[in-house]
Coordinates of C-alpha atoms and ligand atoms in Angstrom, one line a residue:
M1 CA 109.0 66.4 106.6
G2 CA 112.0 67.0 105.6
N3 CA 111.2 63.4 103.2
K4 CA 107.9 64.4 102.4
C5 CA 109.7 67.5 100.8
C6 CA 112.7 65.9 99.2
S7 CA 110.5 64.0 97.5
R8 CA 109.3 66.7 96.0
R9 CA 111.4 68.0 94.5
H10 CA 112.2 67.3 90.6
D11 CA 116.1 67.5 89.0
A12 CA 116.5 71.0 88.1
E13 CA 117.0 70.4 84.6
R14 CA 116.6 72.8 81.9
P15 CA 115.5 71.8 78.8
P16 CA 119.0 73.3 76.3
V17 CA 117.4 76.0 74.5
Y18 CA 114.2 78.1 74.8
P19 CA 115.3 81.4 73.8
H20 CA 113.1 84.7 75.0
K21 CA 111.0 86.5 73.0
N22 CA 111.2 90.2 72.3
E23 CA 108.7 91.9 73.9
P24 CA 106.3 93.0 71.0
G25 CA 104.2 96.2 71.2
F26 CA 106.5 98.5 72.7
T27 CA 105.9 102.0 71.9
T28 CA 108.2 103.7 69.9
C29 CA 108.2 107.4 70.3
P30 CA 108.9 109.9 68.0
V31 CA 113.3 109.8 66.5
S32 CA 113.9 111.2 70.1
F33 CA 112.9 108.6 71.5
D34 CA 114.8 105.5 72.4
T35 CA 113.3 102.4 73.6
R36 CA 115.3 100.2 71.4
Y37 CA 114.9 96.5 73.2
T38 CA 118.2 95.7 75.4
G39 CA 118.3 92.2 74.9
E40 CA 118.6 91.4 78.8
P41 CA 117.5 88.1 80.0
N42 CA 114.3 88.3 82.3
T43 CA 114.6 89.3 85.6
R44 CA 111.3 89.9 87.0
Q45 CA 110.8 89.9 90.6
P46 CA 111.5 88.1 92.9
S47 CA 115.1 88.4 91.5
R48 CA 115.2 91.6 91.1
P49 CA 116.2 93.5 94.2
P50 CA 113.7 95.6 96.5
V51 CA 113.0 99.4 94.3
D52 CA 114.6 101.0 97.2
V53 CA 117.9 99.4 96.2
V54 CA 118.0 101.0 93.0
R55 CA 117.0 104.1 94.7
T56 CA 115.2 107.2 93.3
T57 CA 114.0 110.1 94.7
T58 CA 116.8 112.6 95.5
K59 CA 114.9 112.8 99.1
C60 CA 116.8 111.2 102.1
I61 CA 115.2 109.6 105.3
S62 CA 116.2 113.1 107.3
N63 CA 114.4 112.1 110.8
G64 CA 116.8 112.0 112.9
G65 CA 118.0 108.5 111.8
R66 CA 114.5 107.6 112.5
R67 CA 113.2 105.4 110.4
V68 CA 109.6 106.8 108.9
V69 CA 106.9 104.2 106.5
K70 CA 103.8 105.7 104.9
A71 CA 100.6 104.0 104.8
L72 CA 99.4 102.9 101.1
C73 CA 96.1 102.4 102.2
E74 CA 93.4 101.9 104.4
Y75 CA 93.9 99.1 107.0
T76 CA 92.0 97.6 109.6
A77 CA 93.1 95.7 112.8
R78 CA 92.4 92.8 113.5
A79 CA 92.8 91.9 117.0
D80 CA 95.0 94.2 119.7
S81 CA 98.4 93.1 118.4
D82 CA 97.7 95.5 115.1
I83 CA 96.6 98.8 114.7
S84 CA 94.6 100.8 112.6
F85 CA 95.4 103.1 110.2
H86 CA 95.0 105.7 107.0
K87 CA 96.3 106.3 103.2
G88 CA 99.3 108.7 103.8
D89 CA 99.6 108.1 107.5
R90 CA 103.2 108.3 108.7
M91 CA 104.5 105.4 111.7
E92 CA 107.9 105.0 113.3
V93 CA 109.4 101.6 112.6
L94 CA 110.3 100.5 116.2
N95 CA 111.2 96.7 115.0
S96 CA 111.1 95.2 111.4
S97 CA 112.8 92.1 112.0
E98 CA 109.2 89.9 111.0
P99 CA 109.2 89.8 107.7
D100 CA 105.2 90.5 107.4
W101 CA 104.7 92.4 110.2
W102 CA 106.6 95.8 111.8
M103 CA 106.0 97.1 114.8
V104 CA 105.8 100.5 114.5
F105 CA 104.5 104.4 116.3
H106 CA 101.4 106.1 115.0
L107 CA 102.9 109.6 114.7
T108 CA 99.4 110.7 115.0
T109 CA 97.2 108.2 117.2
R110 CA 100.4 108.1 119.3
R111 CA 99.8 104.0 119.5
E112 CA 102.4 101.5 119.5
G113 CA 101.3 98.1 117.0
L114 CA 102.6 95.6 114.4
V115 CA 101.1 96.6 110.6
P116 CA 101.2 94.6 107.9
V117 CA 104.7 95.5 105.9
N118 CA 103.1 95.5 102.3
Y119 CA 100.6 98.6 103.6
V120 CA 103.5 100.7 104.0
A121 CA 106.0 102.1 102.5
E122 CA 109.6 103.8 103.4
E123 CA 108.3 107.5 103.3
S124 CA 111.5 108.1 100.8
S125 CA 111.5 105.4 99.1
V126 CA 109.3 105.8 95.3
E127 CA 107.1 102.6 96.4
C128 CA 105.4 105.5 98.4
E129 CA 104.1 107.2 95.3
D130 CA 101.0 106.4 93.6
W131 CA 102.1 105.9 90.5
F132 CA 104.4 103.5 91.6
F133 CA 103.7 99.6 91.0
P134 CA 106.6 98.0 92.5
H135 CA 105.0 93.7 91.2
V136 CA 102.7 94.2 87.7
S137 CA 104.0 93.3 84.9
R138 CA 102.7 94.4 81.7
K139 CA 100.3 92.2 80.8
E140 CA 98.6 93.2 84.6
A141 CA 99.2 96.7 83.8
D142 CA 96.8 95.9 80.5
K143 CA 94.8 94.9 82.9
L144 CA 94.5 97.0 85.3
L145 CA 94.1 101.0 83.2
L146 CA 92.0 99.6 80.4
A147 CA 89.8 99.3 83.8
E148 CA 86.4 101.1 82.2
S149 CA 86.6 103.9 85.4
N150 CA 89.9 104.8 83.4
P151 CA 90.0 108.0 81.4
R152 CA 92.6 108.5 79.0
G153 CA 96.2 109.3 80.3
T154 CA 95.8 107.0 83.5
F155 CA 99.0 106.3 84.2
L156 CA 101.3 103.7 86.3
V157 CA 105.2 103.5 86.8
R158 CA 106.7 99.8 87.0
P159 CA 110.0 97.4 87.0
A160 CA 111.3 97.0 83.7
E161 CA 110.8 93.4 82.6
H162 CA 114.1 93.2 80.9
N163 CA 116.7 95.7 82.5
P164 CA 116.7 94.8 86.4
H165 CA 117.6 98.9 86.3
G166 CA 115.2 100.5 84.5
F167 CA 111.5 101.0 84.1
S168 CA 108.2 101.1 82.4
L169 CA 105.3 103.7 81.9
S170 CA 102.6 102.4 81.2
V171 CA 99.8 105.2 79.8
K172 CA 96.0 104.6 78.6
D173 CA 95.0 105.9 75.2
W174 CA 92.6 106.3 73.2
E175 CA 92.8 106.3 68.9
D176 CA 90.2 106.4 66.6
G177 CA 89.1 103.2 65.3
R178 CA 91.2 101.3 67.5
G179 CA 89.7 102.7 71.0
Y180 CA 91.6 102.1 74.3
H181 CA 94.8 100.5 74.6
V182 CA 97.6 100.3 76.5
K183 CA 100.9 102.0 75.7
H184 CA 104.3 101.1 77.2
Y185 CA 106.9 102.8 77.4
K186 CA 110.8 102.2 78.5
I187 CA 112.5 104.2 81.5
K188 CA 116.2 103.7 81.3
P189 CA 118.8 103.7 83.9
L190 CA 121.8 106.7 83.5
D191 CA 125.4 106.1 83.8
K192 CA 125.2 108.9 86.4
G193 CA 121.5 108.6 88.3
G194 CA 118.4 109.7 87.0
F195 CA 116.0 108.8 84.2
Y196 CA 115.1 109.1 80.4
I197 CA 112.2 107.9 77.8
A198 CA 113.4 110.2 75.5
T199 CA 117.4 111.0 75.3
N200 CA 116.9 114.6 74.8
Q201 CA 114.7 114.9 78.1
T202 CA 116.4 113.4 81.4
F203 CA 115.7 113.6 84.8
P204 CA 117.4 113.2 88.0
S205 CA 114.8 111.2 89.7
L206 CA 111.6 109.2 88.5
P207 CA 109.0 111.6 90.7
A208 CA 110.9 113.7 88.5
L209 CA 110.0 112.7 85.6
V210 CA 106.7 111.9 85.7
M211 CA 106.4 115.1 87.2
S212 CA 107.2 116.3 84.2
Y213 CA 105.4 114.0 82.1
T214 CA 102.4 115.1 84.3
K215 CA 102.6 119.0 82.4
N216 CA 103.5 118.3 79.5
A217 CA 103.3 114.8 77.0
L218 CA 106.3 115.9 75.2
G219 CA 105.8 113.5 72.8
L220 CA 104.0 110.7 74.8
C221 CA 100.7 110.0 73.5
H222 CA 98.9 112.1 76.2
V223 CA 100.0 113.9 78.9
L224 CA 99.9 111.4 82.5
A225 CA 96.6 112.9 83.9
R226 CA 96.2 110.8 87.0
P227 CA 98.3 107.5 89.0
C228 CA 95.8 104.1 88.3
P229 CA 94.3 103.3 91.3
K230 CA 95.9 100.6 92.9
P231 CA 94.9 97.0 94.4
E232 CA 94.8 96.5 97.9
P233 CA 98.1 94.5 98.7
Q234 CA 97.9 90.9 99.0
I235 CA 97.4 89.7 102.7
W236 CA 99.2 86.3 103.8
D237 CA 97.7 85.7 107.0
L238 CA 95.0 86.0 108.9
G239 CA 96.0 88.7 111.4
P240 CA 99.3 89.1 112.6
E241 CA 98.7 86.4 115.5
L242 CA 99.0 84.3 113.1
R243 CA 101.7 84.9 111.3
D244 CA 103.8 81.6 112.7
K245 CA 100.5 79.5 114.3
W246 CA 98.2 78.8 111.7
E247 CA 95.6 75.8 113.6
I248 CA 92.8 78.1 114.7
P249 CA 90.0 77.3 116.3
R250 CA 87.0 76.0 114.7
M251 CA 84.7 79.0 116.8
E252 CA 86.5 81.3 114.8
I253 CA 85.4 80.6 111.6
Q254 CA 81.5 81.3 110.5
L255 CA 80.6 78.6 107.0
I256 CA 77.9 81.8 105.5
R257 CA 76.9 80.2 101.7
K258 CA 78.6 76.5 99.6
L259 CA 80.8 77.3 96.9
G260 CA 81.0 73.9 95.6
Q261 CA 81.3 70.6 95.8
G262 CA 85.3 69.7 95.4
N263 CA 86.8 66.2 95.1
F264 CA 88.0 66.1 98.5
G265 CA 84.5 67.6 100.4
E266 CA 82.6 70.8 100.1
V267 CA 83.9 74.4 99.9
Y268 CA 82.5 77.3 101.9
Y269 CA 82.3 81.4 101.6
G270 CA 83.0 82.2 104.8
K271 CA 84.5 84.9 107.2
W272 CA 86.9 84.8 110.0
R273 CA 85.5 86.5 113.1
N274 CA 82.8 87.6 111.0
N275 CA 85.6 89.8 109.4
I276 CA 87.7 88.7 106.7
E277 CA 86.2 86.6 103.7
V278 CA 87.4 83.4 103.4
A279 CA 87.1 80.3 101.5
V280 CA 87.2 77.0 103.4
K281 CA 87.5 73.7 102.2
T282 CA 86.2 70.9 104.1
L283 CA 87.6 67.6 104.1
R284 CA 85.9 64.6 104.0
E285 CA 86.4 61.9 106.3
G286 CA 89.4 59.3 105.6
T287 CA 90.0 61.4 102.2
M288 CA 93.6 62.1 103.5
S289 CA 95.6 61.6 106.3
T290 CA 95.3 64.5 108.8
Q291 CA 99.1 64.0 109.9
A292 CA 99.7 64.0 105.8
F293 CA 98.0 66.8 105.3
L294 CA 99.3 68.9 107.7
Q295 CA 103.0 68.3 106.4
E296 CA 101.9 69.3 103.1
A297 CA 100.3 72.1 104.3
A298 CA 103.2 73.5 106.5
I299 CA 105.5 73.5 102.9
M300 CA 102.2 74.7 101.0
K301 CA 102.1 77.6 103.7
K302 CA 105.7 78.7 103.3
F303 CA 105.7 79.1 99.4
R304 CA 104.4 82.3 98.4
H305 CA 103.3 83.9 95.2
N306 CA 100.6 86.5 94.6
K307 CA 99.3 83.6 91.4
L308 CA 99.1 81.1 94.1
V309 CA 95.9 80.8 96.3
A310 CA 97.4 82.2 99.5
L311 CA 96.6 79.1 102.3
Y312 CA 95.5 81.2 105.4
A313 CA 94.9 78.5 108.2
V314 CA 93.1 75.2 108.9
C315 CA 91.2 73.6 112.0
S316 CA 92.8 70.0 112.0
Q317 CA 91.6 69.4 115.5
Q318 CA 88.1 67.3 114.7
E319 CA 87.2 65.7 111.6
P320 CA 85.7 67.6 109.3
V321 CA 89.4 69.1 108.7
Y322 CA 89.0 73.0 107.0
I323 CA 91.3 74.5 105.0
V324 CA 91.4 78.1 105.3
Q325 CA 92.3 79.7 102.1
E326 CA 91.9 83.1 100.2
Y327 CA 88.6 83.9 98.5
M328 CA 88.6 84.1 94.9
S329 CA 84.9 85.4 94.1
R330 CA 84.9 83.9 90.7
G331 CA 85.5 80.5 91.6
S332 CA 87.5 77.6 89.7
L333 CA 88.1 78.9 85.8
L334 CA 86.8 75.8 84.2
E335 CA 83.4 76.9 85.6
F336 CA 84.2 80.3 84.8
L337 CA 84.7 79.7 81.2
R338 CA 81.5 77.1 80.7
N339 CA 78.7 78.8 82.8
G340 CA 80.2 81.8 83.6
E341 CA 81.4 85.1 82.3
G342 CA 84.1 83.6 81.0
K343 CA 82.1 82.7 78.2
F344 CA 82.6 86.0 77.4
L345 CA 86.5 87.1 77.5
Q346 CA 88.4 87.9 74.6
F347 CA 91.5 86.0 72.8
E348 CA 93.4 88.6 74.6
D349 CA 91.9 87.4 77.9
L350 CA 92.3 83.9 77.5
V351 CA 96.2 84.6 76.9
Y352 CA 96.4 86.7 80.3
I353 CA 95.2 83.9 82.4
A354 CA 97.7 81.6 80.5
A355 CA 99.9 83.8 81.2
Q356 CA 99.0 84.2 85.1
V357 CA 99.1 80.9 85.3
A358 CA 102.3 79.9 83.9
S359 CA 103.9 82.4 86.6
G360 CA 102.1 80.9 89.4
M361 CA 104.3 77.6 87.7
E362 CA 107.2 79.3 87.1
Y363 CA 107.5 80.0 90.6
L364 CA 107.1 76.5 92.1
E365 CA 109.4 75.8 89.1
S366 CA 111.7 78.3 91.1
K367 CA 111.5 76.1 93.9
M368 CA 111.3 72.8 92.3
L369 CA 108.4 71.8 93.6
I370 CA 105.8 69.9 91.5
H371 CA 101.9 70.5 91.3
R372 CA 100.6 67.2 90.1
D373 CA 96.7 68.2 89.1
L374 CA 97.5 70.9 87.4
A375 CA 94.2 71.6 85.8
A376 CA 91.8 74.6 84.8
R377 CA 89.8 72.8 87.7
N378 CA 92.8 73.7 89.9
V379 CA 93.2 77.7 88.9
L380 CA 90.7 80.3 90.5
I381 CA 89.3 83.2 88.9
G382 CA 89.1 86.9 91.1
E383 CA 88.1 90.3 90.3
N384 CA 89.1 91.7 86.6
N385 CA 90.4 88.2 85.6
T386 CA 93.0 87.4 88.2
A387 CA 94.1 83.9 87.7
K388 CA 95.5 82.1 90.4
I389 CA 96.5 78.5 91.3
C390 CA 95.5 76.1 93.9
D391 CA 95.5 72.6 95.7
F392 CA 99.2 72.6 94.6
G393 CA 100.9 69.1 96.7
L394 CA 97.5 68.5 97.8
A395 CA 97.3 65.6 95.6
R396 CA 100.2 63.9 96.7
V397 CA 98.5 63.3 100.4
I398 CA 95.7 62.1 99.3
E399 CA 94.5 58.8 99.9
D400 CA 90.7 58.1 98.4
N401 CA 91.0 55.7 96.2
E402 CA 89.0 56.7 94.0
Y403 CA 91.5 59.6 93.4
C404 CA 94.8 57.0 92.8
P405 CA 96.2 56.2 89.7
K406 CA 96.0 52.4 89.7
Q407 CA 92.8 52.4 91.5
G408 CA 90.2 54.4 90.2
S409 CA 88.0 55.9 87.8
R410 CA 88.8 59.4 88.9
F411 CA 92.0 60.0 88.4
P412 CA 92.9 62.5 86.1
V413 CA 94.3 60.5 83.0
K414 CA 93.2 63.2 80.1
W415 CA 95.8 66.1 82.3
T416 CA 98.2 63.4 83.9
A417 CA 101.7 63.0 81.3
P418 CA 102.5 59.9 80.2
E419 CA 105.0 58.5 82.6
A420 CA 103.0 59.5 85.5
I421 CA 100.7 57.7 84.2
I422 CA 102.3 54.7 83.5
Y423 CA 105.8 54.8 86.3
G424 CA 104.1 57.3 88.7
K425 CA 106.9 59.7 87.6
F426 CA 105.9 63.3 88.0
S427 CA 107.7 66.1 88.1
I428 CA 107.6 69.7 86.9
K429 CA 107.9 68.5 83.6
S430 CA 104.8 66.1 84.5
D431 CA 103.1 69.2 85.4
V432 CA 104.1 70.7 81.4
W433 CA 102.2 68.8 80.0
S434 CA 99.5 69.6 82.4
Y435 CA 99.5 73.0 81.4
G436 CA 99.4 72.3 77.3
I437 CA 95.8 70.6 78.4
L438 CA 95.1 73.1 80.7
L439 CA 95.6 75.4 77.6
M440 CA 93.5 73.4 75.8
E441 CA 90.9 73.8 78.0
L442 CA 91.3 77.7 78.8
F443 CA 90.9 78.2 74.5
T444 CA 88.3 76.0 74.1
Y445 CA 86.6 77.3 77.0
G446 CA 86.5 74.7 79.2
K447 CA 85.8 72.1 76.8
I448 CA 86.2 68.6 78.2
P449 CA 89.5 67.5 76.5
Y450 CA 89.8 64.3 74.0
P451 CA 86.1 64.6 73.5
G452 CA 84.7 61.6 72.8
L453 CA 87.4 59.1 74.1
H454 CA 87.1 57.8 77.5
G455 CA 90.8 58.3 79.8
K456 CA 91.7 54.6 79.2
D457 CA 91.7 55.1 75.5
V458 CA 93.6 58.5 75.6
I459 CA 96.5 56.6 77.7
D460 CA 96.9 54.0 74.3
K461 CA 96.5 56.6 72.3
I462 CA 99.2 59.0 73.6
E463 CA 101.6 56.1 73.8
I464 CA 101.5 55.5 69.8
G465 CA 102.1 59.3 69.2
Y466 CA 98.7 60.3 69.0
R467 CA 97.9 64.0 70.1
M468 CA 94.9 66.1 71.0
P469 CA 94.2 68.0 67.5
K470 CA 93.9 71.8 66.7
P471 CA 90.0 72.6 67.5
I472 CA 88.4 74.2 64.9
D473 CA 86.1 76.3 65.8
V474 CA 87.7 78.0 68.4
Y475 CA 90.3 80.8 67.0
L476 CA 93.8 79.3 68.3
P477 CA 96.9 80.8 66.3
D478 CA 98.8 78.2 64.9
A479 CA 102.1 79.5 67.6
I480 CA 100.1 78.7 70.6
Y481 CA 99.0 75.1 69.3
G482 CA 102.4 74.4 68.8
L483 CA 103.6 75.2 71.9
M484 CA 101.1 72.7 73.2
L485 CA 102.8 70.3 71.2
Q486 CA 105.8 70.7 73.0
C487 CA 104.1 70.7 75.8
W488 CA 103.2 67.3 75.3
D489 CA 106.3 65.8 73.9
A490 CA 107.0 61.9 74.9
V491 CA 110.7 63.2 76.4
P492 CA 109.6 64.9 79.2
E493 CA 113.4 67.1 79.2
K494 CA 112.1 68.6 76.0
R495 CA 109.2 70.5 76.9
P496 CA 109.2 74.0 77.8
T497 CA 110.2 75.3 80.9
F498 CA 107.1 77.7 82.3
E499 CA 109.7 80.1 82.2
F500 CA 109.8 80.3 79.1
L501 CA 106.1 79.6 79.2
N502 CA 105.2 82.4 80.8
H503 CA 107.0 83.9 79.6
Y504 CA 105.8 83.6 75.8
F505 CA 102.6 84.4 77.1
E506 CA 103.4 87.8 78.6
S507 CA 104.9 88.4 75.7
F508 CA 102.3 87.4 73.7
T509 CA 99.9 90.0 72.2
V510 CA 97.6 90.1 69.3
T511 CA 100.2 92.0 67.5
S512 CA 102.4 89.5 67.4
E513 CA 100.5 87.2 65.8
M514 CA 99.0 90.3 63.3
P515 CA 101.4 92.7 63.3
Y516 CA 100.4 95.9 63.2
K517 CA 102.0 99.2 62.7
E518 CA 101.8 101.1 66.5
V519 CA 100.2 104.3 65.9
H520 CA 102.3 107.6 67.4
D521 CA 100.9 110.8 68.3
Ligands
AMP1 P1 87.5 72.5 94.9 O1 87.9 71.3 96.2 O2 88.9 72.7 94.2 O3 87.5 70.9 93.8 O4 86.5 73.0 94.8 C1 85.4 72.9 94.3 C2 84.6 74.1 94.1 O5 84.7 75.6 95.4 C3 85.8 74.9 93.0 O6 85.0 74.8 92.1 C4 85.1 76.8 93.0 O7 83.9 76.6 92.1 C5 85.0 76.5 95.0 N1 86.2 77.6 95.5 C6 87.5 76.1 96.0 N2 88.1 77.1 96.6 C7 88.1 78.6 96.1 C8 88.6 80.1 96.8 N3 90.2 79.7 97.5 N4 87.3 80.6 96.7 C9 86.1 80.8 95.8 N5 85.9 79.3 95.2 C10 86.5 78.3 95.8

């Protein structure tokens, strides 16, 4: 595996300067509010320290040294070794040496067992608060808050994207002529501890600040009415027994309905132990060597990010091999855009999807992994337009001739960078090229790239400098088309980083295109 792993690494080169954009759309409040952009580099998670490191409450653990966690939501046990709990239940931590499952003693049911770590938080930490969203970006905050069921004044607090010690308060608001929208306020730390939004109102802790604004708007657009409902935490394993092993018995998987036909076999919606929803990819015999696939899957399983589809388990003892993955309810981005609800997406939704894909790719870039087959068909869509990248690394182990660059018609020529087609030189920069093509698919609602051209002609034309023209029948700002052209730079090193691309789309708002004055209450 060592070799394979190493050969997948790309040179950790960065093009010289890709300045971060400032954050447009941040709400500035009445005079006394200090919401200036701090100009600090992007420090979004995962580089940010865990929130309990930057403790924000004045409470402390006072259980005689015991470490007590509180349940963030309900959980139903999946095996003999884990325990069920309800939101708000308190549990004493007995062993926290494992990253995903902690051994606890339930203080009400008196049962001992494992619990998934991201379903609980230290009783004394700000993460226990219903309004605190530790891993949500600005765009995701918009998406969550704008859900129809949320009234005006629904809010959440999240770590700031540009200040490792600061936070942002996002509030759903409504105005005549503008309708529902979200306003974001910077919560700044005080040197001696505590926080403020407006310099004339300081608070000893985040909860104190939130509490105060729930009683009085004090210059905010609206009083904080109620915390935004939290989505279910991401689960990385099917259950605690599978945290180290991921070969599972085939009989534990029930195939329920066919979702589609992939390049390598059929894909099914199914359940694990008749309980947990999963997607099951079946690999046609001879598609790849099981050995090579398992090595690759072991790598894939190690890398986790909320914009990468989670790989749960495999059944590789018999053909066809099953790959058991996180289920994404809206299917592939391509199908979604062409035939699903994606046809009706607004421009901002497309930008949101572009940001999510770039975020997943930024993670792969930071781990020096390459995808090799980035395209709208390999992005999956879930509820609320969440997007996740799938099949990363799979292209590498395919032995199917039809998928092989030199021989077949199904090689994704239109998505592949010239240096990868001609010299087989795949890198994170060839992924950036593919991302540019994916952007074109996205903003044209799933149109085939280079319409009217055959793959072979595309290679010839690209080599002499031809690039896909800006489409005229869809809304595509010049700035975004310009970015696509940068992704298709003939010199790989001159293409942007995914870090830049993510930041670009995260901070791209309609306001940055068509500046208008933010209305302040
Ligand atoms: P693929 O083999 O990745 O090309 O998948 C074929 C089709 O199966 C896709 O177009 C999706 O509609 C569907 N599909 C694949 N993986 C998943 C998943 N994890 N969740 C939901 N649908 C999926």
